[in-house]
Coordinates of C-alpha atoms and ligand atoms in Angstrom, one line a residue:
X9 CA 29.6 -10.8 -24.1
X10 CA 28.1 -11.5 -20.7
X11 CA 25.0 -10.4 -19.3
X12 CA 24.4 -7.5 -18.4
X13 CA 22.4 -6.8 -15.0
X14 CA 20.7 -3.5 -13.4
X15 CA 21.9 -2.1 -9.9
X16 CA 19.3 0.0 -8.6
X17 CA 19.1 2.4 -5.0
X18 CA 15.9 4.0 -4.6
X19 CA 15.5 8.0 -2.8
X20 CA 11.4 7.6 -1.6
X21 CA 9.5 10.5 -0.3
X22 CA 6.7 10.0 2.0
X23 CA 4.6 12.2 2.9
X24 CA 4.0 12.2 6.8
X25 CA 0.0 11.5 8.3
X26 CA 0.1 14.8 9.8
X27 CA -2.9 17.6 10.2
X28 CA -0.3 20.3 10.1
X29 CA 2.8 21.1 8.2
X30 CA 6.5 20.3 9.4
X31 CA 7.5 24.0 10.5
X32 CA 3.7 26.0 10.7
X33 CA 0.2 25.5 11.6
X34 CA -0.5 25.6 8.0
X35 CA -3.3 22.6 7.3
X36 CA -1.6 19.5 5.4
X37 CA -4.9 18.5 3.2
X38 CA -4.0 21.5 0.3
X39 CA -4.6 18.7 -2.3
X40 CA -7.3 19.9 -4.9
X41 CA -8.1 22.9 -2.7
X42 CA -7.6 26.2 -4.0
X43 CA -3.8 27.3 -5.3
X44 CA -2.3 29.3 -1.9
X45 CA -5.1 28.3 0.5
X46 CA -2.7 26.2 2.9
X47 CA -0.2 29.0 3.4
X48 CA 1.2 31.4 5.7
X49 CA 4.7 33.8 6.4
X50 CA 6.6 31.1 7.7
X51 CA 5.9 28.0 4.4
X52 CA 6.2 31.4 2.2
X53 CA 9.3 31.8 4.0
X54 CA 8.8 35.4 4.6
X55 CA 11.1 38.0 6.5
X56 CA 11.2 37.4 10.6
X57 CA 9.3 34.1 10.8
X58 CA 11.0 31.0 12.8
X59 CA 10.2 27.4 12.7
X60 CA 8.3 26.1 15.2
X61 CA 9.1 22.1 14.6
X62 CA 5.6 19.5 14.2
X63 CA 5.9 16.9 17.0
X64 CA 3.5 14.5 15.4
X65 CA 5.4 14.7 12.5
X66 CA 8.5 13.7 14.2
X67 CA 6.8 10.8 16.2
X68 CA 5.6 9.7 12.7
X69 CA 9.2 9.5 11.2
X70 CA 10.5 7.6 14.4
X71 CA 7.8 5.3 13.8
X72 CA 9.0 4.4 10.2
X73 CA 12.6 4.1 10.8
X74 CA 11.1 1.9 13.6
X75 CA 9.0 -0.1 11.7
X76 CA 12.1 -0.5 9.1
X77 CA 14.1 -1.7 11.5
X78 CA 16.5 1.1 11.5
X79 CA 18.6 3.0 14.4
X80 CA 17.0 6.0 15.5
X81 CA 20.1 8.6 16.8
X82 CA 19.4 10.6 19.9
X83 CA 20.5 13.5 18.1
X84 CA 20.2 14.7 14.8
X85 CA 20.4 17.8 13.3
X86 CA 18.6 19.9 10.6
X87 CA 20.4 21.2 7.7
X88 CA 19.6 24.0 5.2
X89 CA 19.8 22.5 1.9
X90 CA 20.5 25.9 -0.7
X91 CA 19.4 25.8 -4.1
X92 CA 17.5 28.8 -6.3
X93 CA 14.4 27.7 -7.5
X94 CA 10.7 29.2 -7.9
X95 CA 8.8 26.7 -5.9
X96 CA 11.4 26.9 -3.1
X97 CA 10.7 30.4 -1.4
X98 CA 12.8 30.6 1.4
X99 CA 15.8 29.4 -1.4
X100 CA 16.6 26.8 1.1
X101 CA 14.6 23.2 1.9
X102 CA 15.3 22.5 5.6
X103 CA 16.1 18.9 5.6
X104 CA 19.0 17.1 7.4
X105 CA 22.3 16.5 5.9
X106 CA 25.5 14.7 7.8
X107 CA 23.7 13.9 10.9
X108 CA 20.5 12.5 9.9
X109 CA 18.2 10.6 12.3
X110 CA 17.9 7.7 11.3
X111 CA 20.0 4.7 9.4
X112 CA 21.3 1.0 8.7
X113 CA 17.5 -1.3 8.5
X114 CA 16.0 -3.4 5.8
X115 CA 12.8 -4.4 4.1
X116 CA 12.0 -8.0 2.9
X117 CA 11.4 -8.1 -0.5
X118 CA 8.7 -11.2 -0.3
X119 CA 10.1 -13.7 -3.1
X120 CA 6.8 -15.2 -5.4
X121 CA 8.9 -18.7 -4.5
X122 CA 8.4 -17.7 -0.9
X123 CA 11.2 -16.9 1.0
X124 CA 12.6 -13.5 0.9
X125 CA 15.2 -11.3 -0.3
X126 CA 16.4 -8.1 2.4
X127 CA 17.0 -4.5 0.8
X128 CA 19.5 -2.6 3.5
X129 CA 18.0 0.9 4.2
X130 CA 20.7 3.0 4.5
X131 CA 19.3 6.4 5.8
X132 CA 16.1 8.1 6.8
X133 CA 15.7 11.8 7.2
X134 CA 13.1 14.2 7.8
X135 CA 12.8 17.4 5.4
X136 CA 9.6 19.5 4.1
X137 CA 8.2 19.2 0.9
X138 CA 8.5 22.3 -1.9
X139 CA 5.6 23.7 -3.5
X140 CA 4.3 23.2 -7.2
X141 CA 4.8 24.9 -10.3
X142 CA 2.3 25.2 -12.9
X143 CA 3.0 25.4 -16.9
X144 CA -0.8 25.3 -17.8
X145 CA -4.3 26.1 -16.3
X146 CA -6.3 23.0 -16.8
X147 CA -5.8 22.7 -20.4
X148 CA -4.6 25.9 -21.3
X149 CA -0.8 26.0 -21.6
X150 CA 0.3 29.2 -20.1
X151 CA 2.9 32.2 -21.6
X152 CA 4.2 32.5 -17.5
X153 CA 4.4 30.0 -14.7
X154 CA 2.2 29.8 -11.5
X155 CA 2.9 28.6 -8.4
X156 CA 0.6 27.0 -5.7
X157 CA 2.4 26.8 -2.0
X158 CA 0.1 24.1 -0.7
X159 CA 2.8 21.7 -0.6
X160 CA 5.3 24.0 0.7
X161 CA 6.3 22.7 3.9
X162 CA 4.6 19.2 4.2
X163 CA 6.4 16.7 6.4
X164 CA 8.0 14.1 4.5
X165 CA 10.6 11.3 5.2
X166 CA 13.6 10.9 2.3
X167 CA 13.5 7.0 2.9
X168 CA 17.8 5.7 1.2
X169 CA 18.0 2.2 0.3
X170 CA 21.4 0.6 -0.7
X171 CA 21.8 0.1 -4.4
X172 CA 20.3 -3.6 -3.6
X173 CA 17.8 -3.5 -6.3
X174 CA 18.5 -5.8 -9.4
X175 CA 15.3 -5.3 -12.0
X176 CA 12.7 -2.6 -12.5
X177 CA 10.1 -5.2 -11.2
X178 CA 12.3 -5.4 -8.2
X179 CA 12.5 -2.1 -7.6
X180 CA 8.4 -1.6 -7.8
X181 CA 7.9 -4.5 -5.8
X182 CA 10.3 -2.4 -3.1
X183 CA 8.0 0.7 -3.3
X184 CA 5.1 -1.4 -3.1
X185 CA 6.1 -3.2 0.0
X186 CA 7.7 0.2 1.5
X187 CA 3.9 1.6 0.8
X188 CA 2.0 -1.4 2.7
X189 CA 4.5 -1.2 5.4
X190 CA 4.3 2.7 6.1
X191 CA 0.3 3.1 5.6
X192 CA 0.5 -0.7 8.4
X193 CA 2.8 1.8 10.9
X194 CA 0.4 5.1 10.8
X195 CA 3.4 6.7 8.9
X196 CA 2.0 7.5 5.9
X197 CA -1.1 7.3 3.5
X198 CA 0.9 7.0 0.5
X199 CA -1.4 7.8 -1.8
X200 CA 0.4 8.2 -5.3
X201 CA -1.7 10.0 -7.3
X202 CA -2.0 12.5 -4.7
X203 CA 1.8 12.6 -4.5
X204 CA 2.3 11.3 -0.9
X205 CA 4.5 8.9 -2.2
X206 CA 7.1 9.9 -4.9
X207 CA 10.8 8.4 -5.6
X208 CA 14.0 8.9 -7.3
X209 CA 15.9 6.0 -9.0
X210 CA 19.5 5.5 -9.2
X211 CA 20.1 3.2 -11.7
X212 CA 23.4 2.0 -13.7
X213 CA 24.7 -1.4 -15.0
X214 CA 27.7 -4.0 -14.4
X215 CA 28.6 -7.0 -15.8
X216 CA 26.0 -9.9 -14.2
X217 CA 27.7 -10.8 -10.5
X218 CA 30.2 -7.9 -10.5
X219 CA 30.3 -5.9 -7.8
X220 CA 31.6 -2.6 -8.9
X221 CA 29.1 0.7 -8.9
X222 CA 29.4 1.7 -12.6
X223 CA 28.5 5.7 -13.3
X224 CA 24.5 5.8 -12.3
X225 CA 21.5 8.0 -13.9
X226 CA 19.3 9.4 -11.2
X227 CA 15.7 9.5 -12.3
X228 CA 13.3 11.7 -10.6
X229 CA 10.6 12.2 -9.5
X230 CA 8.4 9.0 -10.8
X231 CA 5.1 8.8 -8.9
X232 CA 3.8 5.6 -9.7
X233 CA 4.5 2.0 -9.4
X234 CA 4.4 1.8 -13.4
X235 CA 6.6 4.9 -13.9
X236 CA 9.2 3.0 -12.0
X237 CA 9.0 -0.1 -13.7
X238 CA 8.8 1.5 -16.9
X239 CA 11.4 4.2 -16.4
X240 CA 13.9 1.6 -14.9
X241 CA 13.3 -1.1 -17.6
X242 CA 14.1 1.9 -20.2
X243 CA 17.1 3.3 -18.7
X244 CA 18.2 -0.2 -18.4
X245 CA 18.2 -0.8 -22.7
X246 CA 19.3 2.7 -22.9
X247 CA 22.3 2.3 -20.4
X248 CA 22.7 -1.5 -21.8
X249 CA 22.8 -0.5 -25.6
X250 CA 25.3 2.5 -24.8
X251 CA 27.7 0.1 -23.1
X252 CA 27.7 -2.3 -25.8
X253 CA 27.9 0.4 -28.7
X254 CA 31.4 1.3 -26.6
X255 CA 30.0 4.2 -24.9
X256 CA 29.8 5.3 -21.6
X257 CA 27.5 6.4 -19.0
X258 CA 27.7 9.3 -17.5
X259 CA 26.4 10.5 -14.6
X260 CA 23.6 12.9 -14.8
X261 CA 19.9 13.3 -13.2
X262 CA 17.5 12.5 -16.1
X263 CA 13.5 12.5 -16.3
X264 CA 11.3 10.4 -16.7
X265 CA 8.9 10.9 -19.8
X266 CA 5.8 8.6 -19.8
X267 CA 4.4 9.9 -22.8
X268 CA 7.3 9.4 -25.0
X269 CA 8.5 6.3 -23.3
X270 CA 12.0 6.9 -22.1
X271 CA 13.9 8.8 -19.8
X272 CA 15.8 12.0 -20.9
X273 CA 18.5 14.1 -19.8
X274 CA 17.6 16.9 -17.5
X275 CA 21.3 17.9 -16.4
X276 CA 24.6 17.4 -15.5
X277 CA 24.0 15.4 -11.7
X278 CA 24.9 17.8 -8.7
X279 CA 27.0 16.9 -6.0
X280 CA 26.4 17.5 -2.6
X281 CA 29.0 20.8 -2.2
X282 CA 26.2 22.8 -4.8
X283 CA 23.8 22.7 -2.0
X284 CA 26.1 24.6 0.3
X285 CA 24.1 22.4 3.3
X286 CA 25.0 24.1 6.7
X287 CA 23.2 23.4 10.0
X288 CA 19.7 25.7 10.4
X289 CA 20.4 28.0 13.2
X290 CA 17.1 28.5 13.5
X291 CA 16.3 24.5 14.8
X292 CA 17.8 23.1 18.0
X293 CA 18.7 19.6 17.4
X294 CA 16.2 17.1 17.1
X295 CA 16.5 14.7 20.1
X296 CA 14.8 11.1 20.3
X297 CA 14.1 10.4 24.2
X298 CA 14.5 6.3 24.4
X299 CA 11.5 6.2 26.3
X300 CA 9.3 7.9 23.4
X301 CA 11.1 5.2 21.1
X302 CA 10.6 2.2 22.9
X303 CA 7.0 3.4 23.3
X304 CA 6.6 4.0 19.8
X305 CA 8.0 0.4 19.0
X306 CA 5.5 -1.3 21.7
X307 CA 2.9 0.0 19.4
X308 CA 4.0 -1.0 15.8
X309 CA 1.3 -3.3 14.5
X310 CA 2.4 -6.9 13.2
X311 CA 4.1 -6.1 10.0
X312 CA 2.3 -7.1 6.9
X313 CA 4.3 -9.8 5.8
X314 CA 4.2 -11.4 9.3
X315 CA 0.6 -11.3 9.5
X316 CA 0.1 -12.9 5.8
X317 CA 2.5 -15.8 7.3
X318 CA 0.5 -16.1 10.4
X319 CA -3.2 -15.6 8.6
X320 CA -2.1 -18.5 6.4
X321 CA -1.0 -20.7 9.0
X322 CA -3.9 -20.2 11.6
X323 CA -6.7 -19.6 9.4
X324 CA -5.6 -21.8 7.0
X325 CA -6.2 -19.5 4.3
X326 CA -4.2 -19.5 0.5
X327 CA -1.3 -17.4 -0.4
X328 CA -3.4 -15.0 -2.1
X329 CA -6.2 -14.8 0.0
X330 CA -3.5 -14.3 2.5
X331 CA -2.0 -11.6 0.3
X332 CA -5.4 -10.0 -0.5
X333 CA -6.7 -9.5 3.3
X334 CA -3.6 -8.0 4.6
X335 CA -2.8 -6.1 1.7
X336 CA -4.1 -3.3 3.8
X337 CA -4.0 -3.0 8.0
X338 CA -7.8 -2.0 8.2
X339 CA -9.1 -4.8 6.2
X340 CA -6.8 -7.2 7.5
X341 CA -8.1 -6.1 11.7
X342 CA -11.5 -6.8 9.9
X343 CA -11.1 -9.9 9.0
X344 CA -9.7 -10.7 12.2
X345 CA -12.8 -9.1 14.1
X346 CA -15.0 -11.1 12.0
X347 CA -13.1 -15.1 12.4
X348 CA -12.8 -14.1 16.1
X349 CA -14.0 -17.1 18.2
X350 CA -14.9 -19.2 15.2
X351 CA -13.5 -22.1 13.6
X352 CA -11.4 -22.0 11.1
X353 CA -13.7 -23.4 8.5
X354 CA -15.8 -20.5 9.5
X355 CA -13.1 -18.5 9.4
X356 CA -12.2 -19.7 5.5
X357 CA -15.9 -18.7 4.9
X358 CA -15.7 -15.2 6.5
X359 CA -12.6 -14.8 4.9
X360 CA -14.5 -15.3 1.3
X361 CA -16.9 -13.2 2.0
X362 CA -14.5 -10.6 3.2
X363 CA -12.9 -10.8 -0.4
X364 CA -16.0 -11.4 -2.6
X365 CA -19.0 -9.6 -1.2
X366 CA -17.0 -7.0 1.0
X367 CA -14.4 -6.0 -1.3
X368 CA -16.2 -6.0 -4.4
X369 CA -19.1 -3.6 -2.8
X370 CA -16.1 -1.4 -1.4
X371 CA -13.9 -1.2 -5.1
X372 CA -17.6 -0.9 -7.0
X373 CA -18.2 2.3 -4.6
X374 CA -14.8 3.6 -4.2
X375 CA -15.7 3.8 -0.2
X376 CA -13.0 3.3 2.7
X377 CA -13.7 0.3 5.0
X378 CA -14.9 2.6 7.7
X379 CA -18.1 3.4 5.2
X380 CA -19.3 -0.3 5.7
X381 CA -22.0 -0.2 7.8
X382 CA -21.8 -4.4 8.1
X383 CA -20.0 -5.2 11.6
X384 CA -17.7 -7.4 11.6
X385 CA -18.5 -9.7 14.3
X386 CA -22.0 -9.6 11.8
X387 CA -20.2 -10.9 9.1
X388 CA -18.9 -13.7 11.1
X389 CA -22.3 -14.7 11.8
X390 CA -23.1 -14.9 8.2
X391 CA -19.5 -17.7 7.6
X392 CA -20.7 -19.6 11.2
X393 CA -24.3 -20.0 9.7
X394 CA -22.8 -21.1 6.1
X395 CA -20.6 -23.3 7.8
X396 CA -23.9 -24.6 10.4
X397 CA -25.6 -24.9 7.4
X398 CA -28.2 -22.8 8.1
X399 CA -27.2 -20.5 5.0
X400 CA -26.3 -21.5 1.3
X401 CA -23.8 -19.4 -0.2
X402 CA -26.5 -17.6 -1.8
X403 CA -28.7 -16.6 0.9
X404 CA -25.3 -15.6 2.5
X405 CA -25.1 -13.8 0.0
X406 CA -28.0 -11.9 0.1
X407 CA -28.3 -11.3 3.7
X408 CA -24.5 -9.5 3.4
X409 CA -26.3 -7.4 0.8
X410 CA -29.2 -6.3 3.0
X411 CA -26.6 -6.0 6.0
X412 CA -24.5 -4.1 3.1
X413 CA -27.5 -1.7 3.0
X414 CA -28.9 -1.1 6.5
X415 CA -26.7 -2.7 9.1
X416 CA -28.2 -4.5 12.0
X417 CA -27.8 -8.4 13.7
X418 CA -27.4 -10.9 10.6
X419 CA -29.9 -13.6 12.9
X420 CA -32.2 -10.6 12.1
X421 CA -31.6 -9.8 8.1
X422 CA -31.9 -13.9 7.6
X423 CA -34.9 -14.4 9.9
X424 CA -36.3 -11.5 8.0
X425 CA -35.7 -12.1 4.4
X426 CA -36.6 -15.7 5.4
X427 CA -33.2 -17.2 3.9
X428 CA -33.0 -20.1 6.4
X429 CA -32.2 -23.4 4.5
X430 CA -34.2 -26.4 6.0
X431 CA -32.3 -29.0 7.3
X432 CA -34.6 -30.7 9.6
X433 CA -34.0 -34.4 8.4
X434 CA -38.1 -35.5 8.4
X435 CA -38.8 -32.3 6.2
X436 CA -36.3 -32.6 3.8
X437 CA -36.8 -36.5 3.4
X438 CA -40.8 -35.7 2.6
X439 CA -39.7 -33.6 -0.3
X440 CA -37.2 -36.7 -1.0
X441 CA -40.0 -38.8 -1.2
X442 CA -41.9 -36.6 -3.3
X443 CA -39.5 -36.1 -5.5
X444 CA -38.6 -39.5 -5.9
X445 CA -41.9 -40.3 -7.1
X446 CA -42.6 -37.4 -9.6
X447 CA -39.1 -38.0 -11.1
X448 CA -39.5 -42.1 -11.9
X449 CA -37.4 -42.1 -15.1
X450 CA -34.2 -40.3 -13.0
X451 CA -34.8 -42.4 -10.1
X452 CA -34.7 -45.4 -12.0
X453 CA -31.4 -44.2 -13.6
X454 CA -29.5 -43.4 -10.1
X455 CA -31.0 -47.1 -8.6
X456 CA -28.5 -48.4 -12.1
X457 CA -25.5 -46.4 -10.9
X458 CA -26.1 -43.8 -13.2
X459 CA -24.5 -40.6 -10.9
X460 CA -25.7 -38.0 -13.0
X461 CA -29.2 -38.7 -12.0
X462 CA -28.5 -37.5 -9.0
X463 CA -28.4 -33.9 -9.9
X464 CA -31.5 -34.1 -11.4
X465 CA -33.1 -35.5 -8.4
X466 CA -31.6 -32.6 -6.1
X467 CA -32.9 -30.1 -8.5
X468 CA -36.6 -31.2 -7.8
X469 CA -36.1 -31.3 -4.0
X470 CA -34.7 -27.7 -4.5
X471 CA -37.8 -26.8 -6.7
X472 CA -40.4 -28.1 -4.6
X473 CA -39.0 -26.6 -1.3
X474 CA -38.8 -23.4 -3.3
X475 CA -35.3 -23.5 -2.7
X476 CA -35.5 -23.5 1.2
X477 CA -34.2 -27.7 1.3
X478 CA -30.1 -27.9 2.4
X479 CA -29.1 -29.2 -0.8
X480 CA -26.2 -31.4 1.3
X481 CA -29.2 -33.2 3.5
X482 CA -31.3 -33.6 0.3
X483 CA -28.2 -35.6 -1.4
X484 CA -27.6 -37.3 1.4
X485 CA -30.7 -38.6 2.0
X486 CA -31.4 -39.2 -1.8
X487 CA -28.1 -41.5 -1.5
X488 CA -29.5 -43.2 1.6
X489 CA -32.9 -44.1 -0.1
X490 CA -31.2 -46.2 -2.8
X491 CA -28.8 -48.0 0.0
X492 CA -30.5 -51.8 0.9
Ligands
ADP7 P1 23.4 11.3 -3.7 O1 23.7 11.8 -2.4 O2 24.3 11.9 -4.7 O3 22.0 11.3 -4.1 P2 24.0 8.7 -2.6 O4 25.4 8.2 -2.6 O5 23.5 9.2 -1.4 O6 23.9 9.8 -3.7 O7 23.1 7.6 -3.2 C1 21.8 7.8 -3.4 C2 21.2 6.5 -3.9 O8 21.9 6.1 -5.1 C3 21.3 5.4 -2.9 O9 20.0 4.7 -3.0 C4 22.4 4.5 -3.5 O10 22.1 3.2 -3.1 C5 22.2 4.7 -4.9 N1 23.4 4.5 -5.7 C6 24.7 5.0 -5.4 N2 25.5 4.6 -6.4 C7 24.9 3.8 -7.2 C8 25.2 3.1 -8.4 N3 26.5 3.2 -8.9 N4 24.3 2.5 -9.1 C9 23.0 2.5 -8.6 N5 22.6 3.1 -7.5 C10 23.5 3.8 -6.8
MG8 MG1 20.1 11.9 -4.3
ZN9 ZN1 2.4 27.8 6.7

């Protein structure tokens, strides 16, 4: 039999960066505050109430169809979308149905070979978020459900790819470039535990190179990067195993269980007609002006995989230092702060401290960027004076850790803490000398070739200047004094 191979379209839900909810005044940060403490008549979708539609929140979806290259329509319109359900209160999600605004871009998918492989985006629409049912209070499993409205109207755009995705890992890799992209543009924070970021899979299988859509599974609602490698790679076997076992697939909307390890049926898959979508009278359309658009794209920032290119190329940096300092748009502008003006050997060096020193003091602490109190321009200091050789890498190092503590200039922290090397060449040669004598036996060895008494000889200069000589001078001039 031929190979099998997964096809793959992904449904993402972002939550929009907005203070305020998509239709009310209602505050958007209801995460781990109380049950029903973000709420009001219009997200409880009480009797009388209109819409009153979030501006922000709609300059935030322009700016991701934007940054996804996508056409923005002039006019769109908002749909109700009807379905009976306990964390829907209104019994309809206001959403956006036949005219949505926003279709046809594409995301690079960046190939580990280099090079890259484009996922068309077929649709973007805006729509608010439902609230959240509750089976159990903390640990207690509950006889009755409960239902916390925080959620209830939070912005969100439905991001629609093409079924372009061909593995699990592929379709992770998607979501994980989707994420960088969105939090680069402002759109979204996309934090996934706090569900900000949450997608359904479509996924069904062909022959390898075929290019029929077989009957698909949707999969919903999986809300990390693992659950969607996971969940695809098991509905693959499943949907791979019932093929060759001369069954069929059928089309249904399954879950995704990550305790048992597989995905399960949750029911038959709706179509569109059960929604019974109709435009909302209570919404004009939405229009996009073309001068709010084209000053919306003047200010994307340099997408992420554009600025790894570029940071590689000018700074001369590695792939995956490359990858590691623009994995995130503040980090990435810090970095930049910091080589500003400075050579690109300085720059290499500011770029290792940036992912040594900075980062591991940030993960260790769990603290945003914005929490160091080391400037940037600071930390540049620190590379130019490693590079100057004025600094090893371990007084470096410890003058970012007092600059880590207490801010202030880094010509300050290294004056203070004393961590100049010496490289003034009469100074260092007197400990030379020095050393030269105390250490006969390894002197004798380098004057008969043998290298590995150099080390030795280094290692006193370093002891007797308490560690203050430039270790490349010392060598240097240890080479020079066995030279005829
Ligand atoms: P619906 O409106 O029922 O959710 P759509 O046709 O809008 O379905 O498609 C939703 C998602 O499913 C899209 O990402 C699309 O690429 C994907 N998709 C559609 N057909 C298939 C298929 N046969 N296999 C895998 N993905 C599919
Ligand atoms: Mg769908
Ligand atoms: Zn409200």
């Amino acid at each position: 039999m031929s190979a099998i191979e997964l096809v793959a379209g992904l449904e993402v839900h972002a939550q929009l960066s907005t203070r305020t909810k998509l239709f009310c005044p209602c505050a958007t940060d209801g995460f781990g505050a109380p049950p029903n403490s973000r709420i009001c008549p219009i997200c409880t979708g009480q009797p009388g109430v209109l819409p009153a539609l979030n501006r922000a929140a709609v300059r935030a979806a322009f700016r991701a169809a934007l940054a996804l290259g996508c056409k923005v329509e002039p006019v769109s319109i908002f749909a109700r979308k009807n379905y009976f359900y306990p964390d829907l209160p209104k019994a309809y999600q206001i959403s956006q149905y036949e005219r949505p605004f926003s279709s046809g871009g594409r995301l690079d998918l960046e190939l580990e070979a280099g090079g890259a492989r484009p996922v068309r985006i077929r649709r973007i629409h805006l729509e608010e978020d439902a609230g959240k049912l509750l089976h159990a209070a903390g640990s207690r499993q509950l006889d009755h459900s409960l239902i916390d409205f925080n959620r209830a109207g939070i912005p969100l755009v439905e991001i629609v790819t093409e079924a372009d995705l061909r593995s699990a890992e592929e379709a992770a890799a998607f979501v994980a470039a989707l994420r960088e992209m969105l939090q680069y543009a402002g759109v979204s924070r996309c934090d996934m535990e706090k569900g900000e970021l949450r997608c359904d899979a479509n996924v069904s299988v062909r022959p390898a190179g075929s290019s029929v859509l077989n009957a698909r599974a949707e999969i919903k609602n999986l809300n990390s990067l693992r659950a969607i490698r996971d969940a695809l790679n098991h509905e693959f076997s499943r949907q791979s195993r019932l093929l060759a076992e001369g069954g069929r697939v059928v089309q249904e909307t399954r879950l995704w269980n990550a305790e048992a390890g597989r995905t399960e049926s949750m029911r038959a898959k709706e179509e569109a007609h059960d929604y019974r979508y109709f435009p909302d009278p209570d919404l004009r359309p939405l229009e996009a002006p073309a001068e709010l658009l084209a000053r919306i794209q003047a200010e994307l920032p340099e997408p992420p995989a554009a600025r790894r290119v570029r940071f590689s190329r000018d700074y001369g940096l590695p792939p995956r230092d490359a990858r590691l300092l623009t994995a995130r748009k503040e980090l990435a502008d810090y970095f930049e702060a910091a080589a500003r003006g400075r050579s690109s050997e300085a720059a290499k060096a500011a770029a290792n401290l940036v992912a040594t020193e900075l980062l591991a003091r940030l993960n260790a602490q769990d603290a945003p960027l914005s929490a160091a109190r080391i400037a940037p321009a600071e930390l540049g200091e620190l590379a130019g004076m490693v590079c100057g050789g004025i600094l090893s890498s371990k007084g470096a190092k410890a003058a970012f850790s007092a600059l880590w503590d207490r801010g202030g200039r880094a010509s300050d922290a290294v004056r203070e803490l004393d961590l100049a090397q010496v490289s003034d060449e009469a100074q260092v040669a007197a400990w030379v000398r020095q050393a030269l004598a105390d250490n006969a036996r390894a002197a004798a060895d380098l004057a008969a070739g043998h290298e590995r008494a150099l080390g030795a000889l280094v290692g006193a200069v370093m002891k007797l200047s308490a560690g203050k000589a430039n270790p490349v001078v010392a060598t240097r001039l240890i080479k020079e004094s066995f030279k005829a």
